[in-house]
XYZ file of C-alpha atoms in Angstrom:
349
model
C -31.138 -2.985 -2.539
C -33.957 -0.462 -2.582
C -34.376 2.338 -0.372
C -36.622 1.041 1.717
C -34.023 -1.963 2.404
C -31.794 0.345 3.081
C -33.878 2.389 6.006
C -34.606 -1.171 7.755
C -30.781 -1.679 7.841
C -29.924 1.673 9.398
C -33.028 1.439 12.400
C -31.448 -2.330 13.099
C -28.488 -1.033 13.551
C -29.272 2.485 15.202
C -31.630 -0.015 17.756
C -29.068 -2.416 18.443
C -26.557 0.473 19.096
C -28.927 1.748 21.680
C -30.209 -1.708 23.372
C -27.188 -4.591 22.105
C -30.598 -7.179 21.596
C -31.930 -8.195 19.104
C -34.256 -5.748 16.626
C -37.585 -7.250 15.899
C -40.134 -6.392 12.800
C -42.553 -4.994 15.279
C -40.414 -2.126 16.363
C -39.367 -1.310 12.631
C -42.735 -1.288 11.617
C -43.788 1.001 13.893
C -40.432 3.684 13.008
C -42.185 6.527 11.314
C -39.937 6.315 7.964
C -41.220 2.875 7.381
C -45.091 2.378 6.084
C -45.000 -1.354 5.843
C -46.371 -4.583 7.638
C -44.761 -6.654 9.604
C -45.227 -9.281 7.729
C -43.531 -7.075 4.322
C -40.864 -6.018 7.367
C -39.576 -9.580 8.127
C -39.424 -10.480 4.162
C -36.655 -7.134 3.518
C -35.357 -8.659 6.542
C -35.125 -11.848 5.540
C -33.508 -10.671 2.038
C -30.519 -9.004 4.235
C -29.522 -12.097 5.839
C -29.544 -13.904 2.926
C -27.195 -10.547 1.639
C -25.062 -11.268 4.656
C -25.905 -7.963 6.780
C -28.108 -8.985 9.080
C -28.112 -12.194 11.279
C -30.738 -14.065 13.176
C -29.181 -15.209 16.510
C -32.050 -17.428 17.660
C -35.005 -18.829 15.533
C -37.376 -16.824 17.518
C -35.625 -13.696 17.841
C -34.846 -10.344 15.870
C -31.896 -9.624 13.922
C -28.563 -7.895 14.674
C -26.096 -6.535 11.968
C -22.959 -8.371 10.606
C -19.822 -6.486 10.232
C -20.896 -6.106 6.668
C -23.921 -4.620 8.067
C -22.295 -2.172 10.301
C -19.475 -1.146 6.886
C -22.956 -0.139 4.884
C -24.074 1.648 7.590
C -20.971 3.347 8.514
C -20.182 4.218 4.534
C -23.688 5.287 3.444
C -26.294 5.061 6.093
C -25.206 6.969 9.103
C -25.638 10.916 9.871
C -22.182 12.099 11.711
C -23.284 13.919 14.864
C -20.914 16.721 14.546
C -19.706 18.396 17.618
C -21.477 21.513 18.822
C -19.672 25.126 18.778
C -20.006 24.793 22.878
C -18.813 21.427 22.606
C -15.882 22.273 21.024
C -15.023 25.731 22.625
C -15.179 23.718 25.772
C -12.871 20.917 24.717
C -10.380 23.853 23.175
C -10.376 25.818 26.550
C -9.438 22.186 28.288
C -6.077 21.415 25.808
C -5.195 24.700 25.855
C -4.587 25.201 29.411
C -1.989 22.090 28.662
C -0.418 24.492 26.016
C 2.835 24.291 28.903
C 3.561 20.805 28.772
C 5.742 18.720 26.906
C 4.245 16.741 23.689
C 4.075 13.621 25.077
C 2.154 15.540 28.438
C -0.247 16.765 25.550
C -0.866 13.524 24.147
C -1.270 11.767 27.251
C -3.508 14.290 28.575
C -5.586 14.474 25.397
C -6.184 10.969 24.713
C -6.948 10.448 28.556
C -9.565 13.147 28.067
C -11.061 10.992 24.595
C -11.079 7.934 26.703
C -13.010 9.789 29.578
C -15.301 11.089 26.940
C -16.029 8.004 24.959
C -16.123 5.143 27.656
C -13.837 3.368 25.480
C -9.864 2.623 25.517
C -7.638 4.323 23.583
C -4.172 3.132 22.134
C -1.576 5.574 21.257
C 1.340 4.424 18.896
C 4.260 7.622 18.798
C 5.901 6.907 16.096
C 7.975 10.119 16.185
C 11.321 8.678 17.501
C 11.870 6.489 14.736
C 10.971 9.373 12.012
C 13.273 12.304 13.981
C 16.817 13.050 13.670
C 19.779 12.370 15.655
C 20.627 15.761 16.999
C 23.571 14.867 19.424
C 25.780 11.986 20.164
C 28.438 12.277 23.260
C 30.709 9.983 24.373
C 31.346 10.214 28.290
C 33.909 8.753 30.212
C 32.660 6.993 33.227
C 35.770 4.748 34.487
C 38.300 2.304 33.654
C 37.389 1.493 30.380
C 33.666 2.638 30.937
C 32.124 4.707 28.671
C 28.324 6.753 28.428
C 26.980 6.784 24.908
C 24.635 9.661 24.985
C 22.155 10.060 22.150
C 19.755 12.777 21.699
C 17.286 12.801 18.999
C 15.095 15.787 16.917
C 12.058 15.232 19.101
C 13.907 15.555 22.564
C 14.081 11.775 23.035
C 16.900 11.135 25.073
C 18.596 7.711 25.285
C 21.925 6.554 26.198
C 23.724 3.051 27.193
C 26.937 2.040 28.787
C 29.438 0.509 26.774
C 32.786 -1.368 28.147
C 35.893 -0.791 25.579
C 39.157 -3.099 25.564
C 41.272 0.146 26.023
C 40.963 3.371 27.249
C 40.545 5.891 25.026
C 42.800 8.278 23.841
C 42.622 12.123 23.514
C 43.066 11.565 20.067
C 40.797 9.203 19.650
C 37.883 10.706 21.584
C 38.169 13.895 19.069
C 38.317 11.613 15.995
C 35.199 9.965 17.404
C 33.722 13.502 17.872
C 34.341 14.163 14.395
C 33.286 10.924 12.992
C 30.064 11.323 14.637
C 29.467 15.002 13.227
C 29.850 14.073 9.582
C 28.623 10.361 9.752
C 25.855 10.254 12.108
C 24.608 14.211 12.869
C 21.662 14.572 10.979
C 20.501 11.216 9.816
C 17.215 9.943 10.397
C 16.588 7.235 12.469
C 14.718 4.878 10.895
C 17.297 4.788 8.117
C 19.882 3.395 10.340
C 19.871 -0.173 8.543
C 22.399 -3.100 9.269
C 24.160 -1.836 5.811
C 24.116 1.479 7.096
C 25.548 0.115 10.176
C 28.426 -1.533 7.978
C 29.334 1.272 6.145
C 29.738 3.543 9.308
C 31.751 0.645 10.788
C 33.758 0.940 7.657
C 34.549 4.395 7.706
C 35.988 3.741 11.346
C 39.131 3.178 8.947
C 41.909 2.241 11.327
C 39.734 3.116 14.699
C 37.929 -0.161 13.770
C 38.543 -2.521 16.333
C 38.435 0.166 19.007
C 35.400 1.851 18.441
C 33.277 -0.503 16.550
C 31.664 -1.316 20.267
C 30.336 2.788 20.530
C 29.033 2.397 16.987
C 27.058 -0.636 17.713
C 26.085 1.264 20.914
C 25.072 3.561 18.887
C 22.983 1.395 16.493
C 21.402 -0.277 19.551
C 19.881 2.508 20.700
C 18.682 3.403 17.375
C 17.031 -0.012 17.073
C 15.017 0.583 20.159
C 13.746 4.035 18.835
C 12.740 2.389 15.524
C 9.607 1.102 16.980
C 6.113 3.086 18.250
C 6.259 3.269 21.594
C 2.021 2.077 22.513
C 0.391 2.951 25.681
C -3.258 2.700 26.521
C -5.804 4.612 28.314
C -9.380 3.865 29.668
C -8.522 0.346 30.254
C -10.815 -0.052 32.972
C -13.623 0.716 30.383
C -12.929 -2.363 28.450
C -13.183 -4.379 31.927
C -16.776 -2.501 32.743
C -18.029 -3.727 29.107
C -20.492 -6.338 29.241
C -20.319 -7.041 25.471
C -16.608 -8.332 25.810
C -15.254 -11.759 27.047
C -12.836 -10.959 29.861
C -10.033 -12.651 28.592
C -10.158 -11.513 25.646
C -9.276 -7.826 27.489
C -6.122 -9.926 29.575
C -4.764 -11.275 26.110
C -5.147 -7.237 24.725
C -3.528 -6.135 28.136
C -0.354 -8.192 27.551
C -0.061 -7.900 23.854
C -0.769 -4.242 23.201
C 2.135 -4.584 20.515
C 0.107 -6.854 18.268
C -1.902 -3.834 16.975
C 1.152 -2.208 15.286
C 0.377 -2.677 11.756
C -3.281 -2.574 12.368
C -2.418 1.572 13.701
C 0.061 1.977 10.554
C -3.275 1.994 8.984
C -4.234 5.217 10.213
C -2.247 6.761 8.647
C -4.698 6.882 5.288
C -7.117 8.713 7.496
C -10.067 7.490 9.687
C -9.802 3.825 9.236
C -12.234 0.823 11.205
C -11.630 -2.373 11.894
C -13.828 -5.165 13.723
C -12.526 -7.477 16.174
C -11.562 -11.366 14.503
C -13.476 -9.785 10.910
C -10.369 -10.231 8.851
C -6.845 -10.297 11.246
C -6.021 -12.793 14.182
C -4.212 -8.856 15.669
C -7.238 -7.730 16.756
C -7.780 -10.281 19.585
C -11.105 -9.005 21.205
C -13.903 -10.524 19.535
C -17.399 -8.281 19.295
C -15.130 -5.146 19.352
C -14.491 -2.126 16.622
C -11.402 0.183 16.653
C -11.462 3.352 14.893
C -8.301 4.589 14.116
C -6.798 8.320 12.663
C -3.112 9.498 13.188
C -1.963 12.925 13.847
C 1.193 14.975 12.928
C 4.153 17.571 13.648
C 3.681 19.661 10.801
C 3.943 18.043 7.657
C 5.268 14.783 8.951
C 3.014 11.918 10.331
C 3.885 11.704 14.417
C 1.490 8.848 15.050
C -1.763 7.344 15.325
C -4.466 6.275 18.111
C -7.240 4.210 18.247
C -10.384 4.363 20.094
C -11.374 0.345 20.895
C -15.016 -0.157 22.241
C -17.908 -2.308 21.578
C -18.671 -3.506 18.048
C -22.395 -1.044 18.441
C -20.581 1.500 19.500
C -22.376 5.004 18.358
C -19.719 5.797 15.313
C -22.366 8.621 14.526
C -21.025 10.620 17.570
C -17.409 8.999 18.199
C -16.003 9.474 14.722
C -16.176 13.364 15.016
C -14.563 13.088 18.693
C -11.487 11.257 17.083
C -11.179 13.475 14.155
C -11.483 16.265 16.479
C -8.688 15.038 18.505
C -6.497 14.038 16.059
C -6.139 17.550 14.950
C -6.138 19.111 17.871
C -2.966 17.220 18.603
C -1.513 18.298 15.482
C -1.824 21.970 16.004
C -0.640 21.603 19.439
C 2.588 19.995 18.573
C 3.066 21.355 15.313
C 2.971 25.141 16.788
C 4.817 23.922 20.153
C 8.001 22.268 17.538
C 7.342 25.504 15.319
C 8.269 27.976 18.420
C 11.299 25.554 19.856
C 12.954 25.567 16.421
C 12.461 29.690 16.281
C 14.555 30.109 19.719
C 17.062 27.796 18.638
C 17.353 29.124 15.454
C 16.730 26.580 13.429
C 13.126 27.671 11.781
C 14.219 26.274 8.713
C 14.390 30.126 6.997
């Protein structure tokens, strides 16, 4: 394609961002960039439906871009609106005041703040339970035959589950457990807590088997539950307000947030957009985009959020708000783990 191609592709699609109708060769010919007819207007256009970028919706109408229309424009065409210094010294001043609250407070409050700014919904995935540690595993004894599994992970996530025994447990066996659980389970990551993990931990139970196999699988339980992203989603109501979405489209997202799992483990590459229905039945809200990014606890990916609007949503100026927040999260989290591992210690010096 030429450059002059090119130029009638971006004004469709900067128009149609602006108005959602259709973009007629009257108002490109009159855009100061472009020195043509009509007449030589609707011929380029003509060429880019046939090139699958554009798309006549009605014989008599203009055009409106494709998805492959809006990936060119998105990849070459478009001039990121990057945020002003006020812009972002005001946004800074905002998350800072939350400098006090815990890291999921400071995501919460942060991607409530992107959904405020961008009309759209956002959808966090924390995916930091399944990469942290197990810090501390207790065993409490609640009655007859009761006991409290306690588990306390790396990133403060705290879970625990009551497990019924056949026996009581002795004092000797509560300190072998304690023991067992120091050199077997102290330490390890979560994610790598496999079934043939599971086995060999079961196995090294020796001739404790039968008694406390039922606190191991406790144990593994728990860890099973941590092993996922936990999602949530803010700005719904935006998605209800948009008039370029079918309704039910937003109920079937509401009750299936869990669907776009492995569309957010794409994040973690970088910025990453996907169309609603272009190439995966997971993104279940036709006409829509989601642009997704991921953020971190120092070196270590923490998770990802996407911002899910209209398919003409203005990329130009959202982009740089995601970006922004993405790392804005990572500082915050990164410095706030960074000072809770100096008083306890454990700075990694």
């Amino acid at each position: 394609m030429d450059d002059r191609k090119l130029k009638i592709l971006a004004i469709v699609v900067d128009e149609y961002i602006k108005t959602g109708e259709p973009v007629g060769s009257k108002v490109i010919s009159n855009h100061p960039d472009i020195k043509v007819s009509s007449a030589t207007v609707r011929n380029d256009m003509a060429t880019l439906e046939q090139l699958g970028y554009l798309i006549q919706p009605h014989t008599s109408a203009g055009r409106v871009p494709t998805y492959s229309g809006f990936r060119l424009y998105i990849d070459k065409l478009m001039t990121v609106q990057e945020l002003t210094v006020e812009e972002r010294t005001r946004l800074d001043k905002s998350l800072e005041e939350q400098e006090t609250l815990t890291e999921d407070s400071i995501i919460e409050y942060a991607t409530q703040t992107l959904a405020e700014l961008t009309q759209c919904a956002v959808v966090v995935a924390n995916s930091a339970p399944k990469f942290s540690v197990i810090s501390k595993v207790e065993i409490i004894p609640t009655g007859k035959r009761l006991y409290v599994i306690l588990l306390i992970t790396s990133n403060g996530t705290i879970k625990n589950r009551v497990c019924r025994l056949e026996f009581d447990l002795t004092n000797e066996q509560m300190e072998f457990f304690s023991k067992y659980i120091q050199e077997n389970l102290q330490g390890e990551v979560i994610e790598n807590l496999s079934d043939e993990k599971m086995e060999q931990l079961v196995t090294a139970l020796g001739t404790y088997m039968m008694t406390l196999t039922p606190l191991v699988q406790g144990i593994y339980e728990m860890s099973k539950d941590l092993r996922h992203d936990e999602y949530t989603v803010q700005g719904e109501k935006n998605l209800l307000a948009c008039k370029d979405f079918d309704k039910m489209d937003i109920v079937n997202f509401l009750e299936n947030k869990n669907r776009f799992s492995a569309m957010l483990d794409d994040a973690f590459s970088g910025i990453q957009i996907k169309f609603g229905q272009e190439s995966s039945d997971d993104f279940i809200i036709s006409n829509s985009s989601m642009i997704m990014s991921h953020y971190k606890k120092g070196s270590k990916t923490a998770g990802s959020l996407g911002i899910i609007g209209p398919m003409r949503l203005n990329y130009a100026r959202i982009i740089p708000y995601i970006e922004y927040f993405s790392q804005k999260i990572t500082d915050m989290i990164t410095d706030q783990d960074a000072d809770a591992r100096k008083e306890d210690g454990s700075d990694g010096n």
